[in-house]
GROMACS .gro file of C-alpha atoms in nm:
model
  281
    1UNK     CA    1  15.411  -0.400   8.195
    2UNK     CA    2  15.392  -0.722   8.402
    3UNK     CA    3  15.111  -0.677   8.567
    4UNK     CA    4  14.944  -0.537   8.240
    5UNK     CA    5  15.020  -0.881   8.067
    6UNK     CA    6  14.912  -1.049   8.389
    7UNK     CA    7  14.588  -0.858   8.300
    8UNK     CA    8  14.512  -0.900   8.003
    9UNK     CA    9  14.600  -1.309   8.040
   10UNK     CA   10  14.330  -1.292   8.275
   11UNK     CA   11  14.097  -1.116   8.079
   12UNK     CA   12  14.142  -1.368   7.838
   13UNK     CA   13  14.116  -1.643   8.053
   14UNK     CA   14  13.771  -1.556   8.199
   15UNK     CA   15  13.609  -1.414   7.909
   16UNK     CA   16  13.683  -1.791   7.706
   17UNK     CA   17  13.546  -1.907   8.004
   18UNK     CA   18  13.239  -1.675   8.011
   19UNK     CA   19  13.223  -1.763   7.659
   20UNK     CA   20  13.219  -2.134   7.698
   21UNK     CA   21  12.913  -2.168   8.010
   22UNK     CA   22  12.725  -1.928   7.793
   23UNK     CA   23  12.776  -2.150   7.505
   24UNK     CA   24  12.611  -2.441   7.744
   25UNK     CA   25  12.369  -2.254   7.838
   26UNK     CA   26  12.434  -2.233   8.236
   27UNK     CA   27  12.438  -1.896   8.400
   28UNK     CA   28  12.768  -1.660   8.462
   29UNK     CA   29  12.800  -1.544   8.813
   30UNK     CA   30  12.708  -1.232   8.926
   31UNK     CA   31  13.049  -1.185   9.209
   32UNK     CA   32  13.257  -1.204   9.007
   33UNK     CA   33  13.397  -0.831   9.001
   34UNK     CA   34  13.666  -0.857   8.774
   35UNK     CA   35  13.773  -0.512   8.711
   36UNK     CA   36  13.798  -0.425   9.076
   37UNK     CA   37  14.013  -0.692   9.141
   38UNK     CA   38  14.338  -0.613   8.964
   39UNK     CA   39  14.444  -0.274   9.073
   40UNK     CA   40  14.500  -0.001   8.831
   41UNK     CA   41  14.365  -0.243   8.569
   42UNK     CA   42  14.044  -0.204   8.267
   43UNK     CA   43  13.921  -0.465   8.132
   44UNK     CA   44  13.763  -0.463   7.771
   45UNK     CA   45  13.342  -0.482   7.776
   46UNK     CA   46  13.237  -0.809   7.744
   47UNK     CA   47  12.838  -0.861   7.728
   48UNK     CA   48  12.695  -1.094   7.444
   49UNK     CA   49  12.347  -1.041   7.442
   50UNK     CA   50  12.248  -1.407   7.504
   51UNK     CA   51  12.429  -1.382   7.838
   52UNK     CA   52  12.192  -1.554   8.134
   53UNK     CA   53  12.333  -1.428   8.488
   54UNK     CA   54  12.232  -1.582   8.809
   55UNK     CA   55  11.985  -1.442   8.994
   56UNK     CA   56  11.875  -1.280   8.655
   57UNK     CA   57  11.481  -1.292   8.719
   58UNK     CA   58  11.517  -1.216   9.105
   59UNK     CA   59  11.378  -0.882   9.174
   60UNK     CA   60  11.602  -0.713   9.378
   61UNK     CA   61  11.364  -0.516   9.572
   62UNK     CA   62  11.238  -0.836   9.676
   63UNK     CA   63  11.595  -0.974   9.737
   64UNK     CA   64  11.680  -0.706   9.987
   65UNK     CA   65  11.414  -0.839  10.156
   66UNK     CA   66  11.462  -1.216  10.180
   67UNK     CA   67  11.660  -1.351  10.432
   68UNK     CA   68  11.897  -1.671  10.398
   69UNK     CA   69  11.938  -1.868  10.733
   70UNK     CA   70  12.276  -2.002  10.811
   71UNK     CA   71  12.366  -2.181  11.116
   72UNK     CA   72  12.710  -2.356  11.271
   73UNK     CA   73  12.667  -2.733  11.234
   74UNK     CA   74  13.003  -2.863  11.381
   75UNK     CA   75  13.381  -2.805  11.255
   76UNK     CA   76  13.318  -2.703  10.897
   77UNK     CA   77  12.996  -2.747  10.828
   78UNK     CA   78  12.742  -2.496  10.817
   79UNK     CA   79  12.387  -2.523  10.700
   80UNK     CA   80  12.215  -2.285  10.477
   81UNK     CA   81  11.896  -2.257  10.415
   82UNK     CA   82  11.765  -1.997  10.102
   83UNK     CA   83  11.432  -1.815  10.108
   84UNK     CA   84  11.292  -2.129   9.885
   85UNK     CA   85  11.382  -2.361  10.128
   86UNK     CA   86  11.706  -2.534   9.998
   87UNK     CA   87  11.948  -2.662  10.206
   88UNK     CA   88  12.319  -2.685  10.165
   89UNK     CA   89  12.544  -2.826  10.400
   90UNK     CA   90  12.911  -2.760  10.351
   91UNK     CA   91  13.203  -2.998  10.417
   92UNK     CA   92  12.974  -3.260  10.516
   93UNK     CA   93  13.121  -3.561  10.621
   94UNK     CA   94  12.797  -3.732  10.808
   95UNK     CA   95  12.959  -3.648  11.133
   96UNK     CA   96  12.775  -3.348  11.213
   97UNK     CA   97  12.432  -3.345  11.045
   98UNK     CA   98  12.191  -2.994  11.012
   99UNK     CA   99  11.810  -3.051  11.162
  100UNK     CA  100  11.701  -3.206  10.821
  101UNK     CA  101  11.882  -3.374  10.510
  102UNK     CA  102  12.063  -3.084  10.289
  103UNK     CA  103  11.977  -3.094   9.926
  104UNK     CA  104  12.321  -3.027   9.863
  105UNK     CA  105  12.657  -3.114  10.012
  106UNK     CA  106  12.981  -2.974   9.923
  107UNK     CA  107  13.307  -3.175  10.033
  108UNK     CA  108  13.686  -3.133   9.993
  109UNK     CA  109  13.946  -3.367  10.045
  110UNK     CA  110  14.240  -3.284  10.311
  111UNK     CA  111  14.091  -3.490  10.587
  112UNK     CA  112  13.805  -3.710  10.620
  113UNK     CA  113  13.618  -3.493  10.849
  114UNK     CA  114  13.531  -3.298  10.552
  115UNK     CA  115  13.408  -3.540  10.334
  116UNK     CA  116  13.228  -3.887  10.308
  117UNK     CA  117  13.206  -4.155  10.003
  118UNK     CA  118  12.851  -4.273  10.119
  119UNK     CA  119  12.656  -3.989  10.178
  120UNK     CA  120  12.276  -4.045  10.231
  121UNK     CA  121  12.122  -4.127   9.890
  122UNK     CA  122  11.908  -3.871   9.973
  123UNK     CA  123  12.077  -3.602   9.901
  124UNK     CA  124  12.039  -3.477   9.578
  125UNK     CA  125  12.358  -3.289   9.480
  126UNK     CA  126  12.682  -3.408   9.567
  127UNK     CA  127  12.951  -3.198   9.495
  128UNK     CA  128  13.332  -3.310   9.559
  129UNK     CA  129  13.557  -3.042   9.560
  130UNK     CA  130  13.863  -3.245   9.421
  131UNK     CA  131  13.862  -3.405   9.105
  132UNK     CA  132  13.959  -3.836   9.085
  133UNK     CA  133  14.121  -3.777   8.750
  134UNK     CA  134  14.500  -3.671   8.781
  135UNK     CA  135  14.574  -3.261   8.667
  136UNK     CA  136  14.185  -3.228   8.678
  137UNK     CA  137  14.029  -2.925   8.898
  138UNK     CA  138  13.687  -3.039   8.999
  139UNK     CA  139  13.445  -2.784   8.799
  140UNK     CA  140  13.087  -2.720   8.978
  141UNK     CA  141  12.875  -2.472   8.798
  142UNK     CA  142  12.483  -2.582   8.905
  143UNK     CA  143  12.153  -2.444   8.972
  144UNK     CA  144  11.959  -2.586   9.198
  145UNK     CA  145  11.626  -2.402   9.337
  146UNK     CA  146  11.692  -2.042   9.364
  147UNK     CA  147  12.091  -2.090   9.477
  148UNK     CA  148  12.372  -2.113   9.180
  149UNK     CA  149  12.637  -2.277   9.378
  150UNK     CA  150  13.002  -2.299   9.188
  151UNK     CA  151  13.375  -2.383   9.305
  152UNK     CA  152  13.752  -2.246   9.267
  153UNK     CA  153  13.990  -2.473   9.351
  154UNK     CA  154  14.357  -2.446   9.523
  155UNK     CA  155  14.609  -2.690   9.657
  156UNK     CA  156  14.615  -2.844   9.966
  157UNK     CA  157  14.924  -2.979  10.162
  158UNK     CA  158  14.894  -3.407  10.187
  159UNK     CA  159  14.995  -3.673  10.427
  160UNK     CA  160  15.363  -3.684  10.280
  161UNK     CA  161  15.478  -3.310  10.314
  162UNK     CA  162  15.433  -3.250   9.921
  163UNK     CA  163  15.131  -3.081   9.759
  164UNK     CA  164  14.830  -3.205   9.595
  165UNK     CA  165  14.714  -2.960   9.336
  166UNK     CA  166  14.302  -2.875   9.318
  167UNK     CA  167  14.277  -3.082   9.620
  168UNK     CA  168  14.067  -2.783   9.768
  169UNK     CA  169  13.771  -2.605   9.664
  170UNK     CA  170  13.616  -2.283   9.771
  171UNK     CA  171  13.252  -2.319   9.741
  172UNK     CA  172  13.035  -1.982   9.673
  173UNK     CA  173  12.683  -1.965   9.668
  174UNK     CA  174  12.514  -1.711   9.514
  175UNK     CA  175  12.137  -1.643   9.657
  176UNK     CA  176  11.883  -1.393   9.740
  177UNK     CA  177  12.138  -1.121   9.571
  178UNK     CA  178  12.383  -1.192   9.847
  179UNK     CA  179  12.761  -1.453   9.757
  180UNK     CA  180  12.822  -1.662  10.025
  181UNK     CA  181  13.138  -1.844  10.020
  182UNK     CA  182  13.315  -2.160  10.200
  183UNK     CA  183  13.738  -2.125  10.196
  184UNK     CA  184  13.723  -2.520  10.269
  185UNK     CA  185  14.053  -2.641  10.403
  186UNK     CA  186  14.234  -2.332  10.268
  187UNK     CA  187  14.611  -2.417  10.321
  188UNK     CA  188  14.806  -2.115  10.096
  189UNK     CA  189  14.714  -1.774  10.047
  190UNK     CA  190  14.527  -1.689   9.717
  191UNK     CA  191  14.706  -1.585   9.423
  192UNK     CA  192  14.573  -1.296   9.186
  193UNK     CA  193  14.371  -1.548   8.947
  194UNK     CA  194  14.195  -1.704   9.276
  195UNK     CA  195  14.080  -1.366   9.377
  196UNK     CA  196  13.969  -1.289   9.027
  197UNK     CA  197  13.771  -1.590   8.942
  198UNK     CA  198  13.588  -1.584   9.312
  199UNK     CA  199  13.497  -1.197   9.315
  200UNK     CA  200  13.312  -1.027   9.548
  201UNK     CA  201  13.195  -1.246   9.890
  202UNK     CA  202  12.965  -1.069  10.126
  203UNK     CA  203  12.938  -1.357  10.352
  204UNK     CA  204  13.266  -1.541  10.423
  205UNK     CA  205  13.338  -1.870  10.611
  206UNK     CA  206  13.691  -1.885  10.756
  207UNK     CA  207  13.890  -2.160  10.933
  208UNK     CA  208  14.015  -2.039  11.264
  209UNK     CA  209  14.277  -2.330  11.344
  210UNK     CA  210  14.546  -2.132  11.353
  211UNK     CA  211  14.776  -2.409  11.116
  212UNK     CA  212  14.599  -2.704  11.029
  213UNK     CA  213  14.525  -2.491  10.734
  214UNK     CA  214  14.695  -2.171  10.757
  215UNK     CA  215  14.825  -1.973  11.017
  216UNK     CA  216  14.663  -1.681  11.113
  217UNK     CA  217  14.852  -1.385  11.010
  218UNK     CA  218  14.808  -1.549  10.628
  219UNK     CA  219  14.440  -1.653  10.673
  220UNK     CA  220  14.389  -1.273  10.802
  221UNK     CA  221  14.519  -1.194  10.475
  222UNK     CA  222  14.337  -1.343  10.279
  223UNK     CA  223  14.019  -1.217  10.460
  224UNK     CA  224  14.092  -0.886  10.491
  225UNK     CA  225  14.185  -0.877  10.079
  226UNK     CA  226  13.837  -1.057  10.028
  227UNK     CA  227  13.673  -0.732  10.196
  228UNK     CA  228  13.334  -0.938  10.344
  229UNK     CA  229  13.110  -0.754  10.466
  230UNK     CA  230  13.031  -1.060  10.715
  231UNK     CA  231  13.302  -1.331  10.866
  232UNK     CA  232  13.175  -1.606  11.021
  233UNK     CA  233  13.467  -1.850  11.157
  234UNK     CA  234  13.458  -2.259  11.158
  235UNK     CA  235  13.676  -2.519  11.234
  236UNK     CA  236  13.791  -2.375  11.546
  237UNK     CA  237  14.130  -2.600  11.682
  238UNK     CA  238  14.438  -2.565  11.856
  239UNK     CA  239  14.512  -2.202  11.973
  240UNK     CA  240  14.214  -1.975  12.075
  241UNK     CA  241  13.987  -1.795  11.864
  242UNK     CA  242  14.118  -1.497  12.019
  243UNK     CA  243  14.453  -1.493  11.819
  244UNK     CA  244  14.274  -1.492  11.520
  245UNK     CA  245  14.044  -1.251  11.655
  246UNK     CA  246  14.358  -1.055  11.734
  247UNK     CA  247  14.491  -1.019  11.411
  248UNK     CA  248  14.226  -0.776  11.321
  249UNK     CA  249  14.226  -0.442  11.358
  250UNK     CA  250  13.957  -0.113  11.469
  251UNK     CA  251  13.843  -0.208  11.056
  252UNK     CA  252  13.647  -0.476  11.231
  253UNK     CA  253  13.368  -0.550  11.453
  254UNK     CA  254  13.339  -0.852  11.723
  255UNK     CA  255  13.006  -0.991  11.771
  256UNK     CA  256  12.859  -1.306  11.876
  257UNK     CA  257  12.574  -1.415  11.789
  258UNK     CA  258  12.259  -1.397  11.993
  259UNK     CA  259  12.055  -1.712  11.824
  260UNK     CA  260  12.224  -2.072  11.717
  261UNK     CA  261  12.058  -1.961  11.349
  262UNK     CA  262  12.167  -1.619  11.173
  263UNK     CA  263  11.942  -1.448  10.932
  264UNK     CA  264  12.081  -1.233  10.701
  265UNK     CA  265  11.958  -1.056  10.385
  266UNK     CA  266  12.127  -0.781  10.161
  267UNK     CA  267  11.951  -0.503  10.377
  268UNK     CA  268  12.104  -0.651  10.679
  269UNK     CA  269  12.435  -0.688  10.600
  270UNK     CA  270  12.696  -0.504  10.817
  271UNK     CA  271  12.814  -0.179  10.711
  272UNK     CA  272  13.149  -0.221  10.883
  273UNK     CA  273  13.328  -0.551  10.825
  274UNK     CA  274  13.196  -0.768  11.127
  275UNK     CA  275  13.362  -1.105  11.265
  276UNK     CA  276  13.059  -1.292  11.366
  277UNK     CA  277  13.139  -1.587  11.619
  278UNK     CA  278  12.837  -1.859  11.576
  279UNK     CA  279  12.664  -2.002  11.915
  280UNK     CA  280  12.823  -2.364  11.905
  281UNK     CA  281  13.171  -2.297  11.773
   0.00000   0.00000   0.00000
């Protein structure tokens, strides 16, 4: 009964909020998977016929072919470039810039090395993944090129020991048929409505510190529940990327990769769930 009212609260949840970005016209994400996500669970048919999804017009035939290029900046940045040529750089702080100015830059908040207040003017969208208004969750929902790049947020610990809620964000970007996502400075495992609202991730970028963010037993967790298809670790500190390598069992693949840029498309995606470590980390 609980976790049929936790359900159904759910449902309703995300089908007023389906509701509402059709009402404004911006396009509903194709990840989200939110019948697979609660166990056990069916959720009523929801498809008004007005509904505009992401990636809507791509033909998919064509988007098994394209290739999106993603390569290891420093700490938690990575750069991705889509088949149309935009770039995104996440957690951009300045510090460690990609070979040419991103046209987007996501940002969260726990520590200045993933963030900056003056980025280059240049750069078209900025997206913060906290919000400056108290109780606010920063809400991205944008299309830029042929990339539809959104957010869910989740607390973060701060300076004092207590917890800043929505001070995180988990960026996904959803191109070329494939949904990339960024955990960010992920400090707590994700609760049922996180996992619902992000949906399915082939492409997931994971902090490997080992518990500046979270330890590695939980951050194993939460990637093996995500079920990518691809891992690719960042902000590698403190204890070796070997214990969180370790956590991981024959379900998983080791590689390392051969070229400082990896090319990936939704025909080349790993069958088996592969841990890919990026030249540079």
């Amino acid at each position: 009964m609980m976790l049929r009212a936790l359900a159904l609260g759910l449902s309703g949840l995300l089908l007023s909020a389906v509701a509402a970005l059709a009402q404004d016209g911006l396009p509903i994400s194709q990840c989200q998977a939110i019948a697979q996500k609660l166990p056990g669970v069916t959720f009523a048919s929801f498809s008004p016929s007005d509904l505009q999804y992401a990636q809507a017009k791509k033909n998919l035939a064509l988007a098994d072919r394209e290739e999106v290029k993603i390569t290891f900046v420093g700490h938690s940045t990575y750069f991705i470039e889509t088949p149309e040529g935009i770039g995104i750089a996440t957690d951009y702080s300045g510090a460690y810039r990609p070979s040419r100015l991103p046209d987007v830059a996501t940002m969260n908040k726990a520590h200045s090395t993933h963030y900056t207040l003056s980025p280059d003017p240049g750069i078209k969208h900025v997206l913060h993944g906290w919000s400056d208004v108290p109780g606010e969750k920063a809400q991205h929902r944008v299309m830029v090129g042929d990339v539809y790049v959104r957010n869910v947020v989740s607390d973060i610990r701060n300076w004092g020991g207590g917890i800043e809620e929505n001070g995180n964000s988990i960026f996904i970007f959803e191109v070329a048929g494939l949904c990339i996502g960024h955990l960010g400075h992920l400090h707590f495992e994700l609760n049922e409505a996180q996992y619902t609202e992000i949906g399915r991730l082939d492409i997931l970028m994971v902090p490997v510190d080992g518990g500046l963010t979270m330890g590695a037993d939980s951050m194993s967790r939460v990637v093996q529940r995500l079920r990518s298809s691809l891992i690719l670790p960042m902000h590698r500190w403190g204890p070796p990327l070997d214990n969180f390598i370790a956590m991981f069992d024959a379900k998983f693949d080791i590689a390392y990769a051969k070229e400082p840029t990896i090319r990936v498309s939704m025909r080349s995606l790993p069958k088996k769930p592969t841990i890919l470590v990026p030249q540079g980390l």
